[in-house]
Amino acid sequence: MTTTAVSLSPLIASLESYIHPALPVSTMLSSDAAAPALHLISSPMLSKLRNLGPARVKDMRGLGHSKQILSHLPITTNAATCTKFNDALYASIQLKPEKLAALAMLPANGKDAARELRRCVTKMKFVGGVVSIGPGTSLHEGFDELWDMAEKYRVPIAVRNLWPTEGELSSYQVDLTSTAVAPLATHMHTSHNHSPLPLLYLYLSSVFDRHPNLRLVFSHPGLLPSLLPRLETILANIPEADLPKRPYLDVWQHNIYLTTVDVLDISTMRTLLEQIPIDRVLYASNYPLEERGKEMMEELKDSGFLTSEEWDRVAWKNAEFLFWSNNAARKKEV
């Protein structure tokens, strides 16, 4: 086991979750239908989510992670709470800066999000930000200030699906037991409920014409890679006068990054790698909600599907370039 971990190092894991210790997590269903269904999280899992110390580092060794890029479990909250949580995350990662990096938790208001991203990137050296999306979420109205800020400081913005709400649980429950509902709601919801519409809305509203250097990471790509031919067909039916200047495929290849979180087997991995340039794929394990990924990377390495250089890109080089290559430029602009 030790030999395998060493042979795979370094894996930079780009989508690893935590929960702020002060966030109230009940063990019972909330009466607030809009509240995230955090009661589905088991006590052992909750402990791992809250831990950013030695226990997490020990698990990282077992998973072959040389570094984790942390983001808060997606919830909807205000600017003041985001600031509080980001400050606490910064204090925690200072204890292990060589092992942990952070994405800033951003509010749903574009102006507030831009202000918080600037603060976290310049003062605390966060490597990007996270916006959360769910049913009815719009990222193209009022978010130009955030996209401006992300371009200015040359940091990516990750897009994560909101945790299911208490009100959404009814669509999972039917006549199922609670032991069946929990994995369906927590894994199917984020991994396979992700719609391509937010990306299409961003594209069709010409966001990438206005922000050609904006880089978005879709943390749970789900079926997005396999839908590429379908999306191109849909766009072909829209009059050219109503389309952005940049072709969709150009945006897909230059502005979008996808993680490997939803990859469960080698065939799914191949589909992902065949539908987007190799330098746009980021390894992620979804720790601690899932503690896998190393075995998949081992199988990918042994398959011969990628060259050694290409494997290194997926494992760690792409993340290193995306999150840290522009550090010098950021310092000059602060």
XYZ file of C-alpha atoms in Angstrom:
334
model
C 0.000 0.000 0.000
C 2.786 2.408 0.852
C 4.548 1.717 -2.433
C 1.379 2.450 -4.416
C 0.765 5.740 -2.640
C 4.316 6.871 -3.283
C 4.187 5.847 -6.960
C 1.058 7.932 -7.487
C 2.250 11.024 -5.685
C 1.613 13.813 -6.049
C -2.159 13.805 -6.517
C -3.616 17.290 -6.130
C -7.277 16.814 -5.206
C -9.306 19.737 -6.517
C -12.755 19.175 -4.965
C -12.506 18.265 -1.301
C -15.152 19.386 1.163
C -15.285 20.689 4.705
C -17.943 22.184 6.995
C -17.388 25.135 9.294
C -17.630 23.846 12.888
C -20.083 26.617 13.810
C -22.590 25.642 11.109
C -25.550 24.075 12.938
C -26.174 20.522 11.758
C -29.274 18.889 13.215
C -29.853 15.160 13.365
C -33.539 15.728 12.598
C -35.475 16.921 9.549
C -35.854 20.705 9.662
C -39.214 22.445 9.377
C -37.585 24.916 6.963
C -38.099 23.504 3.454
C -35.324 25.743 2.096
C -32.707 24.537 4.606
C -30.021 22.130 3.349
C -30.727 18.534 4.412
C -27.551 18.266 6.450
C -29.240 15.898 8.895
C -28.505 13.178 6.324
C -24.801 13.403 7.141
C -23.725 10.649 9.521
C -21.827 11.558 12.696
C -18.542 9.965 11.527
C -18.805 11.804 8.190
C -19.614 15.073 9.923
C -16.499 14.711 12.067
C -14.370 14.288 8.950
C -15.990 17.276 7.267
C -15.231 19.482 10.262
C -11.658 18.260 10.688
C -8.840 20.137 8.961
C -6.111 18.794 11.218
C -4.007 15.642 11.637
C -6.903 13.236 10.966
C -7.472 14.730 7.507
C -3.755 14.722 6.723
C -3.566 11.064 7.741
C -6.440 10.242 5.369
C -4.698 12.223 2.635
C -1.674 9.953 2.928
C -3.882 6.909 2.457
C -5.547 8.481 -0.562
C -2.255 9.521 -2.139
C -3.095 13.230 -1.915
C -0.139 15.568 -1.774
C -2.521 18.534 -1.500
C -6.245 19.187 -1.131
C -8.038 22.258 -2.440
C -10.845 22.850 0.035
C -14.280 24.340 -0.467
C -17.217 24.466 1.910
C -20.078 22.036 1.429
C -22.383 24.148 -0.792
C -25.048 26.120 1.069
C -26.852 29.395 0.421
C -25.743 32.125 2.799
C -25.038 35.842 3.046
C -21.849 37.864 2.608
C -21.183 38.228 6.350
C -21.309 34.466 6.888
C -19.039 33.875 3.901
C -16.490 36.274 5.386
C -16.679 34.537 8.772
C -16.274 31.076 7.271
C -13.437 32.138 4.954
C -11.526 33.747 7.819
C -11.831 30.539 9.850
C -10.718 28.414 6.899
C -7.690 30.630 6.399
C -6.700 30.234 10.043
C -7.027 26.446 9.783
C -4.956 25.969 6.650
C -2.106 28.034 8.078
C -1.308 25.011 10.218
C -0.670 22.893 7.082
C -0.130 25.303 4.169
C 1.882 22.724 2.246
C -1.049 20.291 2.402
C -4.159 22.480 2.168
C -5.300 25.311 -0.091
C -8.647 27.099 -0.219
C -11.376 28.324 -2.516
C -13.347 31.261 -1.141
C -16.991 30.681 -0.262
C -18.882 33.360 -2.205
C -22.379 34.799 -1.641
C -25.110 34.685 -4.302
C -24.887 38.430 -4.944
C -22.402 39.225 -7.725
C -21.150 42.503 -6.225
C -20.660 41.005 -2.769
C -19.050 37.934 -4.307
C -16.540 40.082 -6.217
C -15.608 41.953 -3.052
C -15.130 38.739 -1.055
C -13.104 37.084 -3.820
C -10.744 40.061 -3.963
C -10.306 40.038 -0.176
C -9.612 36.309 -0.004
C -7.235 36.239 -2.984
C -5.188 39.298 -2.057
C -5.112 39.104 1.745
C -5.263 35.350 2.358
C -3.855 33.914 -0.888
C -6.879 31.751 -1.650
C -6.528 30.120 -5.060
C -10.026 30.912 -6.359
C -13.662 31.047 -5.362
C -16.807 28.914 -5.329
C -20.346 29.782 -6.345
C -23.210 27.424 -5.543
C -26.021 26.683 -7.969
C -29.387 25.003 -7.641
C -32.864 25.114 -9.208
C -33.544 28.645 -10.392
C -30.000 29.880 -9.741
C -28.797 32.494 -12.219
C -25.108 33.174 -12.784
C -25.485 35.525 -15.724
C -27.448 38.345 -14.078
C -25.382 40.736 -11.975
C -22.283 38.540 -11.908
C -20.116 40.522 -14.306
C -18.358 42.157 -11.363
C -17.334 38.731 -10.083
C -16.148 37.625 -13.519
C -14.168 40.893 -13.811
C -12.494 40.221 -10.483
C -11.683 36.609 -11.364
C -10.064 37.762 -14.614
C -8.166 40.552 -12.909
C -6.554 38.242 -10.369
C -6.381 35.305 -12.783
C -8.124 32.865 -10.480
C -10.747 30.246 -11.386
C -14.297 30.110 -10.107
C -15.623 26.669 -9.215
C -19.316 25.916 -9.684
C -20.765 23.491 -7.140
C -24.304 22.136 -6.864
C -26.193 23.074 -3.743
C -26.805 20.349 -1.194
C -30.417 19.113 -1.470
C -32.907 21.059 0.628
C -35.364 19.580 3.092
C -38.147 20.398 0.612
C -36.464 18.455 -2.176
C -36.267 15.246 -0.141
C -39.849 14.332 -0.983
C -38.786 13.561 -4.566
C -36.375 10.940 -3.189
C -38.381 9.473 -0.349
C -41.470 7.899 -1.959
C -41.710 4.629 0.028
C -37.981 4.197 0.613
C -36.307 3.717 3.957
C -34.133 6.492 5.366
C -31.032 4.367 4.752
C -31.862 4.377 1.031
C -32.875 8.040 0.855
C -29.617 9.349 2.306
C -27.231 8.056 -0.402
C -29.704 8.928 -3.163
C -30.081 12.504 -1.947
C -26.454 13.146 -1.102
C -24.769 11.456 -4.083
C -27.299 11.333 -6.909
C -28.428 14.904 -6.286
C -25.021 16.503 -6.738
C -23.495 14.006 -9.153
C -26.376 13.441 -11.555
C -28.839 16.277 -10.983
C -26.462 18.752 -12.536
C -27.951 20.483 -15.559
C -25.980 21.888 -18.523
C -28.343 24.886 -18.536
C -26.205 27.169 -16.310
C -23.279 26.783 -18.709
C -25.528 27.325 -21.732
C -27.079 30.411 -20.148
C -23.626 31.836 -19.473
C -22.547 31.119 -23.027
C -25.706 32.465 -24.732
C -25.622 35.662 -22.634
C -22.153 36.323 -24.152
C -20.376 36.152 -20.796
C -17.326 34.599 -22.463
C -17.259 37.310 -25.143
C -17.080 39.928 -22.388
C -14.714 37.840 -20.249
C -12.497 35.842 -22.625
C -10.078 34.836 -19.850
C -12.689 33.672 -17.343
C -12.020 30.132 -16.135
C -14.849 28.076 -14.657
C -14.475 24.700 -12.955
C -17.575 22.506 -13.052
C -17.062 20.453 -9.940
C -19.743 17.865 -10.700
C -19.792 17.579 -14.497
C -22.109 14.557 -14.397
C -23.268 13.835 -17.943
C -21.971 17.144 -19.311
C -19.079 15.630 -21.326
C -21.301 13.080 -23.070
C -23.836 15.826 -23.893
C -21.356 17.845 -25.956
C -22.719 16.641 -29.356
C -26.289 17.334 -28.156
C -25.394 20.857 -27.030
C -23.714 21.611 -30.345
C -26.837 20.404 -32.176
C -29.065 22.651 -30.028
C -26.861 25.674 -30.662
C -26.848 24.970 -34.393
C -30.619 25.594 -34.390
C -30.211 29.122 -33.013
C -29.842 31.915 -35.620
C -26.252 33.076 -35.925
C -27.317 36.660 -35.160
C -28.483 35.501 -31.713
C -25.306 33.607 -30.866
C -22.183 34.968 -29.136
C -19.182 35.839 -31.260
C -17.102 32.985 -29.889
C -18.099 29.454 -30.951
C -19.246 27.217 -28.120
C -16.506 24.690 -28.818
C -13.891 27.434 -28.385
C -15.291 28.306 -24.954
C -15.514 24.606 -24.029
C -11.855 24.067 -24.891
C -10.399 27.235 -23.364
C -12.587 28.461 -20.489
C -14.049 25.309 -18.924
C -12.447 22.793 -16.554
C -14.049 19.562 -15.362
C -13.158 17.424 -12.352
C -13.070 13.635 -12.211
C -15.469 13.469 -9.247
C -18.230 11.726 -11.217
C -15.874 9.185 -12.802
C -16.602 5.724 -11.422
C -15.023 3.443 -14.011
C -12.416 3.496 -16.749
C -14.959 3.818 -19.578
C -16.453 6.946 -17.985
C -12.948 8.323 -17.569
C -12.251 7.740 -21.258
C -15.456 9.545 -22.239
C -14.450 12.518 -20.131
C -10.930 12.631 -21.545
C -12.174 12.275 -25.130
C -14.664 15.158 -24.920
C -12.458 17.922 -23.511
C -8.758 18.769 -23.881
C -6.547 16.839 -21.490
C -5.287 20.056 -19.871
C -8.857 20.916 -18.786
C -9.347 17.872 -16.551
C -8.689 18.078 -12.794
C -8.319 15.090 -10.490
C -10.707 15.178 -7.504
C -11.844 12.551 -4.996
C -14.812 14.284 -3.298
C -13.317 13.590 0.147
C -14.695 12.865 2.676
C -18.102 12.217 1.078
C -16.323 9.624 -1.023
C -12.870 8.213 -0.365
C -11.965 6.824 -3.723
C -10.199 7.915 -6.848
C -6.715 6.580 -6.194
C -7.663 3.164 -7.544
C -9.119 4.785 -10.666
C -5.929 6.748 -11.219
C -3.913 3.541 -10.781
C -6.077 1.786 -13.366
C -5.801 4.747 -15.718
C -2.023 4.730 -15.369
C -1.811 0.985 -16.070
C -4.253 1.124 -19.004
C -1.872 2.929 -21.341
C -4.756 5.184 -22.454
C -2.672 8.230 -21.508
C 1.004 8.912 -21.870
C 2.984 9.464 -18.683
C 2.935 13.222 -19.304
C -0.834 13.241 -19.888
C -1.422 11.234 -16.711
C 0.661 13.736 -14.740
C -1.459 16.547 -16.162
C -4.676 15.009 -14.869
C -3.143 13.951 -11.547
C -1.547 17.235 -10.556
C -0.035 19.423 -13.295
C -3.329 20.909 -14.511
C -4.311 21.854 -10.954
C -0.896 23.313 -10.257
C -1.096 25.456 -13.391
C -4.706 26.550 -12.875
C -4.473 27.452 -9.201
C -0.870 28.625 -8.751
C 0.759 29.574 -12.066
C -0.299 33.216 -11.834
C 0.814 33.888 -8.260
C 3.448 36.392 -9.377
C 0.942 38.275 -11.500
C -1.545 38.421 -8.609
C 1.066 39.934 -6.312
C 1.789 42.680 -8.825
C -1.910 43.566 -9.077
C -2.606 43.673 -5.329
